[in-house]
PDB file of C-alpha atoms and ligand atoms in Angstrom:
ATOM      1  CA  MET A   1       0.000   0.000   0.000  1.00  0.00           C
ATOM      2  CA  ASN A   2       2.775   2.408   0.906  1.00  0.00           C
ATOM      3  CA  GLU A   3       5.031   1.642  -2.004  1.00  0.00           C
ATOM      4  CA  PRO A   4       3.005   3.140  -4.867  1.00  0.00           C
ATOM      5  CA  MET A   5       2.668   6.367  -2.968  1.00  0.00           C
ATOM      6  CA  SER A   6       6.376   6.875  -2.344  1.00  0.00           C
ATOM      7  CA  GLY A   7       7.615   5.491  -5.640  1.00  0.00           C
ATOM      8  CA  PRO A   8       6.419   7.731  -8.458  1.00  0.00           C
ATOM      9  CA  THR A   9       6.341  10.918  -6.422  1.00  0.00           C
ATOM     10  CA  SER A  10       9.818  10.610  -4.931  1.00  0.00           C
ATOM     11  CA  GLU A  11      11.651   9.993  -8.212  1.00  0.00           C
ATOM     12  CA  PRO A  12      11.405  13.473  -9.749  1.00  0.00           C
ATOM     13  CA  ALA A  13      11.899  15.202  -6.411  1.00  0.00           C
ATOM     14  CA  SER A  14      15.138  13.339  -5.706  1.00  0.00           C
ATOM     15  CA  ALA A  15      16.562  13.617  -9.220  1.00  0.00           C
ATOM     16  CA  PRO A  16      19.790  15.618  -9.077  1.00  0.00           C
ATOM     17  CA  ALA A  17      19.491  19.185 -10.260  1.00  0.00           C
ATOM     18  CA  SER A  18      21.368  19.681 -13.511  1.00  0.00           C
ATOM     19  CA  GLY A  19      22.363  23.224 -12.655  1.00  0.00           C
ATOM     20  CA  LEU A  20      25.990  24.294 -12.800  1.00  0.00           C
ATOM     21  CA  PRO A  21      27.516  25.622  -9.578  1.00  0.00           C
ATOM     22  CA  VAL A  22      30.088  28.328 -10.289  1.00  0.00           C
ATOM     23  CA  LEU A  23      32.100  29.605  -7.345  1.00  0.00           C
ATOM     24  CA  MET A  24      33.259  33.210  -7.111  1.00  0.00           C
ATOM     25  CA  TYR A  25      36.454  33.968  -5.238  1.00  0.00           C
ATOM     26  CA  HIS A  26      38.439  37.181  -5.026  1.00  0.00           C
ATOM     27  CA  ALA A  27      41.648  37.480  -3.014  1.00  0.00           C
ATOM     28  CA  VAL A  28      43.428  34.471  -1.524  1.00  0.00           C
ATOM     29  CA  GLY A  29      45.232  35.324   1.688  1.00  0.00           C
ATOM     30  CA  SER A  30      45.588  39.081   1.254  1.00  0.00           C
ATOM     31  CA  ALA A  31      44.180  41.157   4.102  1.00  0.00           C
ATOM     32  CA  MET A  32      41.017  42.998   3.107  1.00  0.00           C
ATOM     33  CA  PRO A  33      39.508  45.898   5.040  1.00  0.00           C
ATOM     34  CA  PRO A  34      37.198  44.422   7.733  1.00  0.00           C
ATOM     35  CA  ARG A  35      33.939  45.129   5.931  1.00  0.00           C
ATOM     36  CA  LEU A  36      35.251  43.352   2.827  1.00  0.00           C
ATOM     37  CA  ALA A  37      36.558  40.355   4.784  1.00  0.00           C
ATOM     38  CA  GLU A  38      34.342  37.977   2.813  1.00  0.00           C
ATOM     39  CA  LEU A  39      36.389  38.790  -0.293  1.00  0.00           C
ATOM     40  CA  SER A  40      39.553  37.065   0.926  1.00  0.00           C
ATOM     41  CA  VAL A  41      39.902  33.351   1.677  1.00  0.00           C
ATOM     42  CA  PRO A  42      43.008  32.031   3.462  1.00  0.00           C
ATOM     43  CA  PRO A  43      45.021  29.654   1.238  1.00  0.00           C
ATOM     44  CA  ALA A  44      44.686  26.733   3.665  1.00  0.00           C
ATOM     45  CA  LEU A  45      40.909  27.119   3.700  1.00  0.00           C
ATOM     46  CA  LEU A  46      40.795  27.378  -0.095  1.00  0.00           C
ATOM     47  CA  ALA A  47      42.699  24.090  -0.206  1.00  0.00           C
ATOM     48  CA  GLU A  48      40.194  22.474   2.165  1.00  0.00           C
ATOM     49  CA  GLN A  49      37.181  23.822   0.277  1.00  0.00           C
ATOM     50  CA  LEU A  50      38.408  22.641  -3.113  1.00  0.00           C
ATOM     51  CA  ALA A  51      39.675  19.306  -1.786  1.00  0.00           C
ATOM     52  CA  ALA A  52      36.207  18.670  -0.369  1.00  0.00           C
ATOM     53  CA  LEU A  53      34.680  19.292  -3.787  1.00  0.00           C
ATOM     54  CA  ALA A  54      37.223  17.073  -5.545  1.00  0.00           C
ATOM     55  CA  GLY A  55      36.707  14.419  -2.882  1.00  0.00           C
ATOM     56  CA  ALA A  56      32.972  14.539  -3.533  1.00  0.00           C
ATOM     57  CA  GLY A  57      33.639  13.762  -7.185  1.00  0.00           C
ATOM     58  CA  TYR A  58      33.356  17.199  -8.750  1.00  0.00           C
ATOM     59  CA  GLU A  59      35.587  18.229 -11.637  1.00  0.00           C
ATOM     60  CA  LEU A  60      36.865  21.742 -11.031  1.00  0.00           C
ATOM     61  CA  LEU A  61      37.026  23.780 -14.231  1.00  0.00           C
ATOM     62  CA  GLY A  62      37.299  27.337 -15.470  1.00  0.00           C
ATOM     63  CA  LEU A  63      34.041  28.883 -16.599  1.00  0.00           C
ATOM     64  CA  THR A  64      34.370  28.268 -20.343  1.00  0.00           C
ATOM     65  CA  ASP A  65      35.257  24.608 -19.802  1.00  0.00           C
ATOM     66  CA  ALA A  66      32.545  24.221 -17.175  1.00  0.00           C
ATOM     67  CA  LEU A  67      29.912  25.604 -19.539  1.00  0.00           C
ATOM     68  CA  ALA A  68      31.145  23.296 -22.303  1.00  0.00           C
ATOM     69  CA  ALA A  69      30.572  20.338 -19.987  1.00  0.00           C
ATOM     70  CA  ARG A  70      26.956  21.373 -19.397  1.00  0.00           C
ATOM     71  CA  GLY A  71      24.488  18.630 -20.201  1.00  0.00           C
ATOM     72  CA  SER A  72      27.221  16.003 -20.432  1.00  0.00           C
ATOM     73  CA  GLY A  73      26.252  14.415 -17.140  1.00  0.00           C
ATOM     74  CA  ARG A  74      29.657  15.201 -15.646  1.00  0.00           C
ATOM     75  CA  ARG A  75      29.705  16.590 -12.125  1.00  0.00           C
ATOM     76  CA  VAL A  76      31.369  19.932 -12.597  1.00  0.00           C
ATOM     77  CA  VAL A  77      31.954  22.997 -10.461  1.00  0.00           C
ATOM     78  CA  GLY A  78      33.177  26.171 -12.156  1.00  0.00           C
ATOM     79  CA  LEU A  79      35.873  28.155 -10.357  1.00  0.00           C
ATOM     80  CA  THR A  80      36.314  31.880 -10.889  1.00  0.00           C
ATOM     81  CA  PHE A  81      38.626  34.418  -9.251  1.00  0.00           C
ATOM     82  CA  ASP A  82      37.823  38.085  -9.756  1.00  0.00           C
ATOM     83  CA  ASP A  83      40.125  41.088 -10.026  1.00  0.00           C
ATOM     84  CA  GLY A  84      43.547  39.464 -10.642  1.00  0.00           C
ATOM     85  CA  TYR A  85      45.083  39.901  -7.193  1.00  0.00           C
ATOM     86  CA  ARG A  86      48.784  39.176  -7.076  1.00  0.00           C
ATOM     87  CA  ASP A  87      48.151  36.546  -4.409  1.00  0.00           C
ATOM     88  CA  PHE A  88      46.446  34.382  -7.058  1.00  0.00           C
ATOM     89  CA  LEU A  89      49.786  33.227  -8.421  1.00  0.00           C
ATOM     90  CA  ASP A  90      51.451  32.624  -5.059  1.00  0.00           C
ATOM     91  CA  ALA A  91      48.532  31.320  -3.030  1.00  0.00           C
ATOM     92  CA  ALA A  92      45.795  29.976  -5.318  1.00  0.00           C
ATOM     93  CA  VAL A  93      47.768  28.461  -8.183  1.00  0.00           C
ATOM     94  CA  PRO A  94      49.592  25.901  -5.965  1.00  0.00           C
ATOM     95  CA  VAL A  95      46.238  24.746  -4.556  1.00  0.00           C
ATOM     96  CA  LEU A  96      44.744  24.452  -8.038  1.00  0.00           C
ATOM     97  CA  ALA A  97      47.821  22.603  -9.309  1.00  0.00           C
ATOM     98  CA  ASP A  98      47.669  20.084  -6.451  1.00  0.00           C
ATOM     99  CA  LEU A  99      44.092  19.241  -7.404  1.00  0.00           C
ATOM    100  CA  ARG A 100      44.659  19.537 -11.163  1.00  0.00           C
ATOM    101  CA  ALA A 101      41.836  22.060 -11.074  1.00  0.00           C
ATOM    102  CA  GLY A 102      41.056  24.629 -13.713  1.00  0.00           C
ATOM    103  CA  ALA A 103      39.848  28.149 -12.983  1.00  0.00           C
ATOM    104  CA  THR A 104      39.141  31.457 -14.674  1.00  0.00           C
ATOM    105  CA  LEU A 105      40.921  34.602 -13.508  1.00  0.00           C
ATOM    106  CA  TYR A 106      39.172  37.883 -14.373  1.00  0.00           C
ATOM    107  CA  VAL A 107      41.371  40.920 -14.896  1.00  0.00           C
ATOM    108  CA  PRO A 108      40.439  44.593 -15.382  1.00  0.00           C
ATOM    109  CA  SER A 109      42.915  45.388 -18.120  1.00  0.00           C
ATOM    110  CA  ARG A 110      43.838  48.962 -17.212  1.00  0.00           C
ATOM    111  CA  ASN A 111      44.731  47.803 -13.697  1.00  0.00           C
ATOM    112  CA  ILE A 112      47.313  45.268 -14.848  1.00  0.00           C
ATOM    113  CA  GLY A 113      50.366  45.724 -12.634  1.00  0.00           C
ATOM    114  CA  GLY A 114      48.481  48.254 -10.516  1.00  0.00           C
ATOM    115  CA  THR A 115      46.285  48.013  -7.451  1.00  0.00           C
ATOM    116  CA  ALA A 116      42.632  47.400  -6.676  1.00  0.00           C
ATOM    117  CA  ASP A 117      42.034  51.130  -6.717  1.00  0.00           C
ATOM    118  CA  TRP A 118      38.246  50.777  -6.750  1.00  0.00           C
ATOM    119  CA  LEU A 119      38.212  49.288  -3.245  1.00  0.00           C
ATOM    120  CA  PRO A 120      37.825  51.448  -0.146  1.00  0.00           C
ATOM    121  CA  GLY A 121      40.493  52.038   2.463  1.00  0.00           C
ATOM    122  CA  SER A 122      43.488  49.753   2.507  1.00  0.00           C
ATOM    123  CA  GLY A 123      41.868  47.594  -0.170  1.00  0.00           C
ATOM    124  CA  ALA A 124      42.857  50.184  -2.739  1.00  0.00           C
ATOM    125  CA  ASP A 125      46.510  49.315  -2.122  1.00  0.00           C
ATOM    126  CA  LEU A 126      46.148  45.588  -2.799  1.00  0.00           C
ATOM    127  CA  PRO A 127      48.555  44.688  -5.598  1.00  0.00           C
ATOM    128  CA  LEU A 128      47.306  43.112  -8.797  1.00  0.00           C
ATOM    129  CA  LEU A 129      49.206  40.819 -11.142  1.00  0.00           C
ATOM    130  CA  ASP A 130      51.376  42.415 -13.778  1.00  0.00           C
ATOM    131  CA  ALA A 131      51.408  41.258 -17.407  1.00  0.00           C
ATOM    132  CA  ARG A 132      54.161  38.736 -16.762  1.00  0.00           C
ATOM    133  CA  GLY A 133      52.196  37.160 -13.909  1.00  0.00           C
ATOM    134  CA  ILE A 134      49.028  36.974 -15.991  1.00  0.00           C
ATOM    135  CA  ALA A 135      50.967  35.337 -18.810  1.00  0.00           C
ATOM    136  CA  VAL A 136      52.275  32.730 -16.372  1.00  0.00           C
ATOM    137  CA  VAL A 137      48.718  31.998 -15.222  1.00  0.00           C
ATOM    138  CA  ALA A 138      47.722  31.347 -18.835  1.00  0.00           C
ATOM    139  CA  GLN A 139      50.824  29.248 -19.497  1.00  0.00           C
ATOM    140  CA  LEU A 140      49.838  27.030 -16.586  1.00  0.00           C
ATOM    141  CA  GLY A 141      46.633  26.193 -18.450  1.00  0.00           C
ATOM    142  CA  LEU A 142      44.306  28.397 -16.448  1.00  0.00           C
ATOM    143  CA  GLU A 143      41.814  30.642 -18.217  1.00  0.00           C
ATOM    144  CA  VAL A 144      42.246  34.407 -18.198  1.00  0.00           C
ATOM    145  CA  GLY A 145      39.082  36.415 -18.768  1.00  0.00           C
ATOM    146  CA  SER A 146      38.210  40.078 -18.981  1.00  0.00           C
ATOM    147  CA  HIS A 147      36.853  42.036 -16.028  1.00  0.00           C
ATOM    148  CA  GLY A 148      36.450  45.105 -18.225  1.00  0.00           C
ATOM    149  CA  ALA A 149      39.021  47.768 -18.909  1.00  0.00           C
ATOM    150  CA  VAL A 150      38.115  49.761 -15.818  1.00  0.00           C
ATOM    151  CA  HIS A 151      36.508  48.331 -12.673  1.00  0.00           C
ATOM    152  CA  VAL A 152      33.274  50.335 -12.881  1.00  0.00           C
ATOM    153  CA  PRO A 153      29.649  49.274 -13.391  1.00  0.00           C
ATOM    154  CA  MET A 154      29.455  49.109 -17.177  1.00  0.00           C
ATOM    155  CA  ASP A 155      25.708  48.876 -17.658  1.00  0.00           C
ATOM    156  CA  VAL A 156      25.331  52.612 -17.041  1.00  0.00           C
ATOM    157  CA  LEU A 157      28.180  53.702 -19.293  1.00  0.00           C
ATOM    158  CA  PRO A 158      27.248  55.292 -22.629  1.00  0.00           C
ATOM    159  CA  ARG A 159      26.955  52.413 -25.110  1.00  0.00           C
ATOM    160  CA  PRO A 160      29.906  53.447 -27.291  1.00  0.00           C
ATOM    161  CA  VAL A 161      32.117  53.730 -24.206  1.00  0.00           C
ATOM    162  CA  ALA A 162      31.066  50.310 -22.970  1.00  0.00           C
ATOM    163  CA  ALA A 163      31.678  48.807 -26.409  1.00  0.00           C
ATOM    164  CA  ALA A 164      35.100  50.405 -26.635  1.00  0.00           C
ATOM    165  CA  GLN A 165      36.101  49.123 -23.202  1.00  0.00           C
ATOM    166  CA  LEU A 166      34.872  45.607 -23.980  1.00  0.00           C
ATOM    167  CA  GLY A 167      37.002  45.546 -27.112  1.00  0.00           C
ATOM    168  CA  GLU A 168      39.998  47.195 -25.485  1.00  0.00           C
ATOM    169  CA  SER A 169      40.204  44.795 -22.547  1.00  0.00           C
ATOM    170  CA  LYS A 170      39.823  41.780 -24.832  1.00  0.00           C
ATOM    171  CA  ALA A 171      42.590  42.988 -27.141  1.00  0.00           C
ATOM    172  CA  VAL A 172      44.963  43.908 -24.309  1.00  0.00           C
ATOM    173  CA  LEU A 173      44.494  40.605 -22.513  1.00  0.00           C
ATOM    174  CA  GLU A 174      44.832  38.566 -25.702  1.00  0.00           C
ATOM    175  CA  GLN A 175      48.144  40.321 -26.300  1.00  0.00           C
ATOM    176  CA  VAL A 176      49.239  39.385 -22.764  1.00  0.00           C
ATOM    177  CA  VAL A 177      48.186  35.728 -22.826  1.00  0.00           C
ATOM    178  CA  GLY A 178      48.664  34.992 -26.527  1.00  0.00           C
ATOM    179  CA  ARG A 179      45.315  33.290 -26.968  1.00  0.00           C
ATOM    180  CA  PRO A 180      41.655  34.215 -27.397  1.00  0.00           C
ATOM    181  CA  VAL A 181      39.939  35.723 -24.370  1.00  0.00           C
ATOM    182  CA  VAL A 182      36.339  34.509 -24.491  1.00  0.00           C
ATOM    183  CA  SER A 183      35.047  34.891 -20.958  1.00  0.00           C
ATOM    184  CA  PHE A 184      33.879  38.116 -19.346  1.00  0.00           C
ATOM    185  CA  CYS A 185      32.965  39.087 -15.809  1.00  0.00           C
ATOM    186  CA  TYR A 186      30.821  42.184 -15.234  1.00  0.00           C
ATOM    187  CA  PRO A 187      32.582  44.621 -12.882  1.00  0.00           C
ATOM    188  CA  HIS A 188      30.454  44.932  -9.724  1.00  0.00           C
ATOM    189  CA  GLY A 189      28.165  42.300 -11.230  1.00  0.00           C
ATOM    190  CA  TYR A 190      25.803  44.618 -13.085  1.00  0.00           C
ATOM    191  CA  ALA A 191      24.611  43.309 -16.457  1.00  0.00           C
ATOM    192  CA  SER A 192      21.767  44.889 -18.384  1.00  0.00           C
ATOM    193  CA  PRO A 193      20.263  43.201 -21.461  1.00  0.00           C
ATOM    194  CA  VAL A 194      21.938  45.847 -23.656  1.00  0.00           C
ATOM    195  CA  LEU A 195      25.336  45.241 -22.084  1.00  0.00           C
ATOM    196  CA  ARG A 196      24.906  41.477 -22.448  1.00  0.00           C
ATOM    197  CA  ARG A 197      24.325  41.915 -26.155  1.00  0.00           C
ATOM    198  CA  GLN A 198      27.383  44.142 -26.377  1.00  0.00           C
ATOM    199  CA  VAL A 199      29.459  41.497 -24.610  1.00  0.00           C
ATOM    200  CA  HIS A 200      28.313  38.910 -27.134  1.00  0.00           C
ATOM    201  CA  ALA A 201      28.902  41.270 -30.067  1.00  0.00           C
ATOM    202  CA  SER A 202      32.424  41.974 -28.792  1.00  0.00           C
ATOM    203  CA  GLY A 203      33.371  38.337 -29.290  1.00  0.00           C
ATOM    204  CA  TYR A 204      32.982  36.913 -25.802  1.00  0.00           C
ATOM    205  CA  ASP A 205      31.397  33.464 -25.580  1.00  0.00           C
ATOM    206  CA  ASN A 206      30.242  33.755 -21.990  1.00  0.00           C
ATOM    207  CA  ALA A 207      29.994  36.153 -19.084  1.00  0.00           C
ATOM    208  CA  CYS A 208      29.230  35.899 -15.412  1.00  0.00           C
ATOM    209  CA  VAL A 209      27.311  37.902 -12.854  1.00  0.00           C
ATOM    210  CA  ILE A 210      26.964  37.348  -9.116  1.00  0.00           C
ATOM    211  CA  GLY A 211      23.540  35.760  -8.883  1.00  0.00           C
ATOM    212  CA  HIS A 212      23.948  33.983  -5.540  1.00  0.00           C
ATOM    213  CA  ARG A 213      22.550  30.770  -6.970  1.00  0.00           C
ATOM    214  CA  VAL A 214      23.521  27.642  -8.835  1.00  0.00           C
ATOM    215  CA  SER A 215      23.350  28.488 -12.545  1.00  0.00           C
ATOM    216  CA  PRO A 216      20.123  26.843 -13.695  1.00  0.00           C
ATOM    217  CA  PRO A 217      19.869  24.797 -16.909  1.00  0.00           C
ATOM    218  CA  GLY A 218      19.353  27.003 -19.922  1.00  0.00           C
ATOM    219  CA  GLU A 219      20.606  30.163 -18.245  1.00  0.00           C
ATOM    220  CA  ASP A 220      21.776  32.937 -20.605  1.00  0.00           C
ATOM    221  CA  PRO A 221      25.513  32.267 -21.167  1.00  0.00           C
ATOM    222  CA  THR A 222      26.120  36.024 -21.046  1.00  0.00           C
ATOM    223  CA  ALA A 223      24.790  36.202 -17.483  1.00  0.00           C
ATOM    224  CA  VAL A 224      25.924  33.066 -15.671  1.00  0.00           C
ATOM    225  CA  SER A 225      25.050  33.033 -11.960  1.00  0.00           C
ATOM    226  CA  ARG A 226      27.739  32.430  -9.376  1.00  0.00           C
ATOM    227  CA  LEU A 227      28.017  31.630  -5.675  1.00  0.00           C
ATOM    228  CA  LEU A 228      30.170  33.841  -3.458  1.00  0.00           C
ATOM    229  CA  VAL A 229      32.502  31.749  -1.302  1.00  0.00           C
ATOM    230  CA  GLY A 230      34.231  33.399   1.616  1.00  0.00           C
ATOM    231  CA  PRO A 231      36.239  32.670   4.740  1.00  0.00           C
ATOM    232  CA  GLN A 232      33.007  31.842   6.560  1.00  0.00           C
ATOM    233  CA  HIS A 233      32.474  28.716   4.447  1.00  0.00           C
ATOM    234  CA  ASP A 234      33.960  25.554   5.879  1.00  0.00           C
ATOM    235  CA  PRO A 235      34.235  22.589   3.472  1.00  0.00           C
ATOM    236  CA  ALA A 236      30.803  21.255   4.466  1.00  0.00           C
ATOM    237  CA  ALA A 237      29.263  24.647   3.778  1.00  0.00           C
ATOM    238  CA  VAL A 238      30.828  24.709   0.309  1.00  0.00           C
ATOM    239  CA  LEU A 239      29.387  21.279  -0.432  1.00  0.00           C
ATOM    240  CA  ASP A 240      25.975  22.562   0.677  1.00  0.00           C
ATOM    241  CA  LEU A 241      26.399  25.661  -1.442  1.00  0.00           C
ATOM    242  CA  VAL A 242      27.121  23.796  -4.677  1.00  0.00           C
ATOM    243  CA  ALA A 243      24.233  21.444  -3.966  1.00  0.00           C
ATOM    244  CA  GLY A 244      21.980  24.483  -3.585  1.00  0.00           C
ATOM    245  CA  ARG A 245      20.828  23.330  -0.180  1.00  0.00           C
ATOM    246  CA  GLY A 246      21.162  23.616   3.528  1.00  0.00           C
ATOM    247  CA  PRO A 247      20.945  26.208   6.266  1.00  0.00           C
ATOM    248  CA  ARG A 248      24.401  27.431   5.340  1.00  0.00           C
ATOM    249  CA  SER A 249      22.889  28.783   2.138  1.00  0.00           C
ATOM    250  CA  ILE A 250      20.698  31.146   4.136  1.00  0.00           C
ATOM    251  CA  VAL A 251      22.931  34.169   3.726  1.00  0.00           C
ATOM    252  CA  PRO A 252      23.079  33.929  -0.057  1.00  0.00           C
ATOM    253  CA  ALA A 253      19.328  33.295  -0.103  1.00  0.00           C
ATOM    254  CA  LEU A 254      18.710  36.448   1.867  1.00  0.00           C
ATOM    255  CA  LYS A 255      20.947  38.407  -0.440  1.00  0.00           C
ATOM    256  CA  ARG A 256      19.057  37.012  -3.400  1.00  0.00           C
ATOM    257  CA  ALA A 257      15.759  38.023  -1.834  1.00  0.00           C
ATOM    258  CA  ALA A 258      17.148  41.494  -1.293  1.00  0.00           C
ATOM    259  CA  THR A 259      18.083  42.003  -4.935  1.00  0.00           C
ATOM    260  CA  PRO A 260      15.095  44.227  -5.812  1.00  0.00           C
ATOM    261  CA  VAL A 261      16.034  46.534  -2.953  1.00  0.00           C
ATOM    262  CA  TRP A 262      19.606  46.682  -4.196  1.00  0.00           C
ATOM    263  CA  ARG A 263      18.369  47.504  -7.662  1.00  0.00           C
ATOM    264  CA  ALA A 264      16.125  50.263  -6.345  1.00  0.00           C
ATOM    265  CA  THR A 265      18.949  51.878  -4.439  1.00  0.00           C
ATOM    266  CA  ARG A 266      21.868  50.967  -6.627  1.00  0.00           C
ATOM    267  CA  ARG A 267      22.436  54.314  -8.270  1.00  0.00           C
ATOM    268  CA  THR A 268      22.914  55.856  -4.869  1.00  0.00           C
ATOM    269  CA  ALA A 269      24.908  52.855  -3.730  1.00  0.00           C
ATOM    270  CA  ARG A 270      27.114  52.981  -6.782  1.00  0.00           C
ATOM    271  CA  LEU A 271      27.877  56.638  -6.317  1.00  0.00           C
ATOM    272  CA  ALA A 272      28.773  55.878  -2.722  1.00  0.00           C
ATOM    273  CA  GLY A 273      30.948  53.018  -3.940  1.00  0.00           C
ATOM    274  CA  ALA A 274      29.048  50.385  -1.981  1.00  0.00           C
ATOM    275  CA  THR A 275      29.616  47.367  -4.199  1.00  0.00           C
ATOM    276  CA  TRP A 276      33.099  46.064  -4.705  1.00  0.00           C
ATOM    277  CA  THR A 277      32.991  42.771  -6.537  1.00  0.00           C
TER     278      THR A 277
HETATM  279 ZN1   ZN B   1      35.755  42.774  -9.413  1.00  0.00          ZN
END
């Protein structure tokens, strides 16, 4: 009597979601100002987080490779690192190499060899990779993507300016890495439909936003959702995050729920420099 009730109804509910989890990291080990602490993960914790994913059977790939694996049935997690902090080479690359993991590093091209000058306080002094360091990243087989020419919200730039910056950063980075640059990451995460079309028209194959969710099947490849991982995520929390479940996902869920409020206030917030990703 019980069996027919549990059988047919439980199958679809327990089928694994075919979404693609894409993790968003920033600095690895560098000290951020206190209110931006979630943007820096200690190297040892990064190693634990990624080892937990590999141990659970996930392939760890850069965004372009992760998207290519979509629908293949492979268990994949995309790894992305925003901004091109100098610590990526010293602190993240050894962890990735140990796990034979791929990743995509997003670089704002006019800040190459400079600092994260869009961040507040001491964050503005954080050193970014120079061209030689970025070239090494690419030579190691990791993907280098564009984070724009300048780290500003691009959806509110005049269209010709946005188009010029999309083309400029692609050309500069391709010169640095000696290969096509096909992945883009919206500075501060803001992507309007117009800007998405410009990204596509500029020759990028994919682009990522923040999203705070597992990228669902069929999501627009020019606005791929990501999950912010910070120092507050122990390995179990990261496993919950990629599975799109668990109480540890509450913070991202709240942020997602708050998105309309952010949108409503974002022009003020942007002028005040309140978003840093
Ligand atoms: Zn950024």
